Structures are given as C-alpha cells and as structure tokens.
C-alpha cells in the first residue's frame, strides 16, 4: 500500500515568487491536511480538504491557499513568498480521524 | 485554545534504559491522541493512536497512556535502542469541529547512546 507522496522534496525560491506543492494521499483517503514546520513555531496547521472542500483552516495569511481534486490529490500554493515561509511543509491523509493520520515525507522550501 | 507541552525538551539516555516521555494538555475535550516520531529532516511516522475513551495502547516496546482528568499522556519506551533516537511528538484531535486538525506538542528530542 503506497504511502502519502509529496512532491517536490526540495524547493528553492526567491522572495516574491509563488510556489505550488503537491500531495497524493493514500488510496481511499479523502481527507488531506497541510502543516508547516519551523524551528521557532513547531508544527502548525494550515488547512484541511475533504471531498474537494476546505473543511478547516488555520491562522495563516491569505497568501497560503490550497485545493483538492476529485482524485483526492491536493495542492498547496504560497504566493508572494517571504523569507519566513522557509519551512518543511507536511501533508497528512486520513480515511477517518478514528484511524489517525499518515504523513508524507514533506517538502523542504527555502526562500532566498 | 489547546496548549500542548512536552517535557523534557531533550533527553539523552544509555542504550537499554526504559524511559518515559511526557505530554501535557490544557483542554480535555479531545477526540483522540496520536504519538509520532520524526527523524531529522523527515516526515512523521505514526507510533500509537489512543481514542478518547481508551486509557492506553501498546505496540512492541512502546506503550502510550492517556489521562484526560490530569491532562497528561505518556509514552513509555522499553529497552531503548540507538535506532529510537528521534524527536517524539504528541498531537491531539479536538472534539469540536469534526474535521481533521491536529494540535502538536513541542516535541522531545531523544538520543540513545551506545
């Protein structure tokens, strides 16, 4: 059974650019959530998508957005990148929260 | 707002020692609790999941407990090995909201030495 796949693994972008990260959940999982991990703030919830609809949203600016496709794959977009957006972005998929969450390996974003 | 604290922040032990990692939370209205480990620069690996109605879960050398009345969860690692070296995180799913939103603890960085 394939796990959660995140692409790309590493990204280097310049301030002001935008970036799109991708997450393919485990087959059959309809919920995909995104987290940002930084040394200073730890792991913080960005948003969750379920059946192509955003179901939960964390406290991040509108520059952070996402979407989910009919096959449950999800993308996250960050516009007008800032240095502080440098982080490990993790995606988690879930069949149902009774069964917990499975995380991908993450995308390491560096903004220079 | 749920506040989750993990103590200690870092721990170094000799191989073979039994150890306990602590996770404290402020809001007892949790749906379930999940323990993860994270190796440097990698994603999270799920270790144990405890539902709100359960008191503990075991998997191999790992045992996790949940005490909502005291706002505590502990992860017990028996006979620690160098391969256990990693950062351990606890995370809570809240009752309210119904969706999938985890609140993470601050993490305990464990080093098991030969």
Coordinates of C-alpha atoms in Angstrom, one line a residue:
Chain A
X1 CA 0.0 0.0 0.0
X2 CA 1.6 3.2 -1.1
X3 CA 2.0 6.0 1.5
X4 CA 1.5 9.7 1.2
X5 CA 3.5 11.2 -1.6
X6 CA 4.7 14.8 -1.6
X7 CA 6.5 16.5 -4.4
X8 CA 8.9 18.0 -4.8
X9 CA 11.1 17.1 -1.9
X10 CA 13.1 20.3 -2.0
X11 CA 12.5 23.7 -3.5
X12 CA 14.5 26.9 -3.5
X13 CA 12.6 30.1 -4.4
X14 CA 13.2 33.8 -4.4
X15 CA 11.3 36.3 -2.3
X16 CA 8.2 37.5 -4.2
X17 CA 7.8 34.3 -6.2
X18 CA 5.0 31.8 -5.8
X19 CA 5.2 28.1 -5.3
X20 CA 2.9 25.1 -5.6
X21 CA 3.4 21.9 -3.6
X22 CA 1.7 18.6 -4.3
X23 CA 0.3 15.8 -2.1
X24 CA -1.1 12.5 -3.2
X25 CA -2.9 10.8 -0.3
X26 CA -3.2 7.1 0.4
X27 CA -5.7 5.5 -1.9
X28 CA -9.2 5.7 -0.4
X29 CA -8.3 8.6 2.0
X30 CA -10.5 11.6 1.2
X31 CA -9.1 14.0 3.8
X32 CA -5.8 15.8 3.2
X33 CA -4.4 18.3 5.6
X34 CA -1.3 20.5 5.5
X35 CA 1.1 21.6 8.2
X36 CA 4.0 24.0 8.3
X37 CA 7.0 23.1 10.5
X38 CA 9.6 25.6 11.5
X39 CA 12.2 25.6 14.3
X40 CA 10.6 28.5 16.1
X41 CA 6.9 27.7 15.8
X42 CA 6.9 23.9 15.6
X43 CA 4.2 22.2 13.6
X44 CA 1.2 24.4 12.7
X45 CA -2.0 23.5 11.0
X46 CA -2.6 25.3 7.6
X47 CA -5.8 23.8 6.3
X48 CA -7.7 20.6 5.6
X49 CA -9.6 19.5 2.5
X50 CA -12.2 16.8 2.3
X51 CA -14.0 15.8 -0.8
X52 CA -12.7 18.9 -2.7
X53 CA -13.9 21.3 0.0
X54 CA -11.9 23.2 2.6
X55 CA -13.2 21.9 5.9
X56 CA -10.8 23.6 8.4
X57 CA -8.4 26.5 8.2
X58 CA -5.6 27.6 10.4
X59 CA -4.3 31.1 11.2
X60 CA -2.2 31.8 8.2
X61 CA -2.5 34.7 5.8
X62 CA -4.4 34.5 2.6
X63 CA -1.1 34.0 0.6
X64 CA -1.5 30.4 1.6
X65 CA -4.1 28.6 -0.3
X66 CA -4.9 25.1 -1.4
X67 CA -7.2 22.9 -3.3
X68 CA -8.2 19.3 -3.7
X69 CA -9.0 17.4 -6.8
X70 CA -11.6 14.8 -7.5
X71 CA -9.0 12.0 -7.0
X72 CA -8.2 13.5 -3.6
X73 CA -4.8 14.8 -4.6
X74 CA -4.2 18.2 -3.1
X75 CA -2.0 21.1 -3.9
X76 CA -0.9 24.0 -1.7
X77 CA 0.1 27.4 -3.1
X78 CA 2.0 30.1 -1.5
X79 CA 2.1 33.5 -3.3
X80 CA 4.4 36.4 -2.8
X81 CA 6.9 34.3 -0.9
X82 CA 8.7 35.8 2.2
X83 CA 11.8 34.6 3.9
X84 CA 9.7 33.5 6.9
X85 CA 7.9 31.0 4.7
X86 CA 11.0 28.8 4.6
X87 CA 9.9 25.6 6.3
X88 CA 9.2 21.9 6.0
X89 CA 5.6 21.5 4.6
X90 CA 4.0 18.3 5.6
X91 CA 0.8 16.7 4.2
X92 CA -1.3 14.2 6.1
X93 CA -4.0 12.0 4.8
X94 CA -6.8 10.3 6.7
X95 CA -9.6 7.9 6.0
X96 CA -11.4 9.0 9.1
X97 CA -10.0 10.6 12.2
X98 CA -10.8 7.4 14.1
X99 CA -7.9 5.8 12.3
X100 CA -5.4 8.6 12.8
X101 CA -3.3 10.3 10.2
X102 CA -0.5 9.3 7.9
X103 CA 2.1 11.9 7.0
X104 CA 4.2 12.3 3.9
X105 CA 8.0 13.0 3.9
X106 CA 7.4 16.7 3.4
X107 CA 8.6 19.4 1.0
X108 CA 11.5 21.5 2.2
X109 CA 11.0 25.0 1.0
X110 CA 13.8 27.6 1.2
X111 CA 13.1 31.2 0.3
X112 CA 16.2 33.3 -0.5
Chain B
X1 CA -7.3 27.0 22.7
X2 CA -5.4 23.8 23.2
X3 CA -1.9 24.2 24.6
X4 CA 0.4 21.2 24.4
X5 CA 3.7 20.9 26.3
X6 CA 6.2 18.1 26.1
X7 CA 8.8 17.6 28.8
X8 CA 11.7 17.2 28.7
X9 CA 12.6 19.0 25.5
X10 CA 15.7 16.9 25.1
X11 CA 16.8 13.6 26.6
X12 CA 19.9 11.5 26.4
X13 CA 20.0 8.0 27.8
X14 CA 22.3 4.9 27.5
X15 CA 21.1 2.0 25.5
X16 CA 18.9 -0.4 27.3
X17 CA 17.3 2.1 29.6
X18 CA 13.5 2.3 30.0
X19 CA 12.2 5.9 29.6
X20 CA 9.1 8.0 29.8
X21 CA 8.2 10.9 27.6
X22 CA 5.5 13.3 28.9
X23 CA 2.9 15.3 27.1
X24 CA 0.6 17.8 28.9
X25 CA -2.5 19.4 27.5
X26 CA -4.9 22.1 28.7
X27 CA -8.2 21.2 27.1
X28 CA -9.6 17.7 27.9
X29 CA -12.1 17.8 25.1
X30 CA -10.1 15.7 22.8
X31 CA -11.2 13.2 20.2
X32 CA -8.0 11.2 20.2
X33 CA -4.3 11.4 20.7
X34 CA -1.5 10.3 18.4
X35 CA 2.2 9.9 19.1
X36 CA 4.6 10.3 16.2
X37 CA 8.4 10.1 15.8
X38 CA 10.3 12.3 13.4
X39 CA 13.8 11.7 12.2
X40 CA 15.9 14.7 11.2
X41 CA 14.6 16.4 8.1
X42 CA 12.0 13.7 7.5
X43 CA 8.2 13.4 7.8
X44 CA 6.3 12.0 10.8
X45 CA 5.9 8.3 11.5
X46 CA 2.8 7.3 13.5
X47 CA 3.6 5.2 16.6
X48 CA 0.3 4.9 18.5
X49 CA -3.2 6.2 18.4
X50 CA -5.4 6.4 21.5
X51 CA -9.1 7.2 21.3
X52 CA -10.7 9.5 23.9
X53 CA -12.4 6.5 25.5
X54 CA -9.2 4.5 25.9
X55 CA -6.6 4.6 28.6
X56 CA -3.6 3.1 26.8
X57 CA -2.3 1.5 23.7
X58 CA 0.7 -0.8 23.2
X59 CA 2.9 -1.6 20.2
X60 CA 6.0 -3.7 20.7
X61 CA 8.3 -1.8 23.1
X62 CA 6.0 1.2 23.1
X63 CA 3.2 1.9 25.5
X64 CA 1.2 5.2 25.5
X65 CA -1.3 6.2 28.1
X66 CA -3.9 8.9 28.3
X67 CA -5.3 10.5 31.4
X68 CA -7.8 13.3 30.5
X69 CA -8.6 14.2 34.1
X70 CA -5.0 15.2 34.7
X71 CA -4.3 16.5 31.2
X72 CA -1.5 14.1 30.6
X73 CA -0.3 11.5 28.2
X74 CA 2.9 9.5 28.5
X75 CA 4.9 7.4 26.0
X76 CA 6.9 4.6 27.6
X77 CA 9.8 3.1 25.7
X78 CA 11.2 -0.1 27.0
X79 CA 14.8 -1.2 26.5
X80 CA 15.8 1.8 24.4
X81 CA 18.0 1.3 21.3
X82 CA 20.1 3.7 19.3
X83 CA 17.5 3.4 16.5
X84 CA 15.0 5.0 18.8
X85 CA 16.9 8.3 18.6
X86 CA 14.5 10.8 17.1
X87 CA 12.1 13.6 18.0
X88 CA 8.9 12.4 19.5
X89 CA 5.7 14.4 19.1
X90 CA 2.2 14.1 20.6
X91 CA -0.8 15.5 18.8
X92 CA -4.4 16.0 19.6
X93 CA -7.5 15.9 17.5
X94 CA -10.3 18.1 19.1
X95 CA -13.9 17.0 19.7
X96 CA -15.2 20.2 18.3
X97 CA -15.2 20.9 14.5
X98 CA -15.4 17.3 13.3
X99 CA -12.7 17.8 10.8
X100 CA -9.1 16.8 10.8
X101 CA -7.0 19.3 12.7
X102 CA -4.1 18.3 14.9
X103 CA -2.5 20.4 17.6
X104 CA 1.0 19.3 18.2
X105 CA 3.2 19.4 21.2
X106 CA 6.6 21.0 21.3
X107 CA 8.4 17.6 20.9
X108 CA 11.0 15.7 22.9
X109 CA 14.4 15.1 21.2
X110 CA 15.7 11.7 22.3
X111 CA 19.2 10.4 21.9
X112 CA 20.0 6.8 22.8
X113 CA 23.7 6.3 23.2
X114 CA 25.7 3.1 22.8

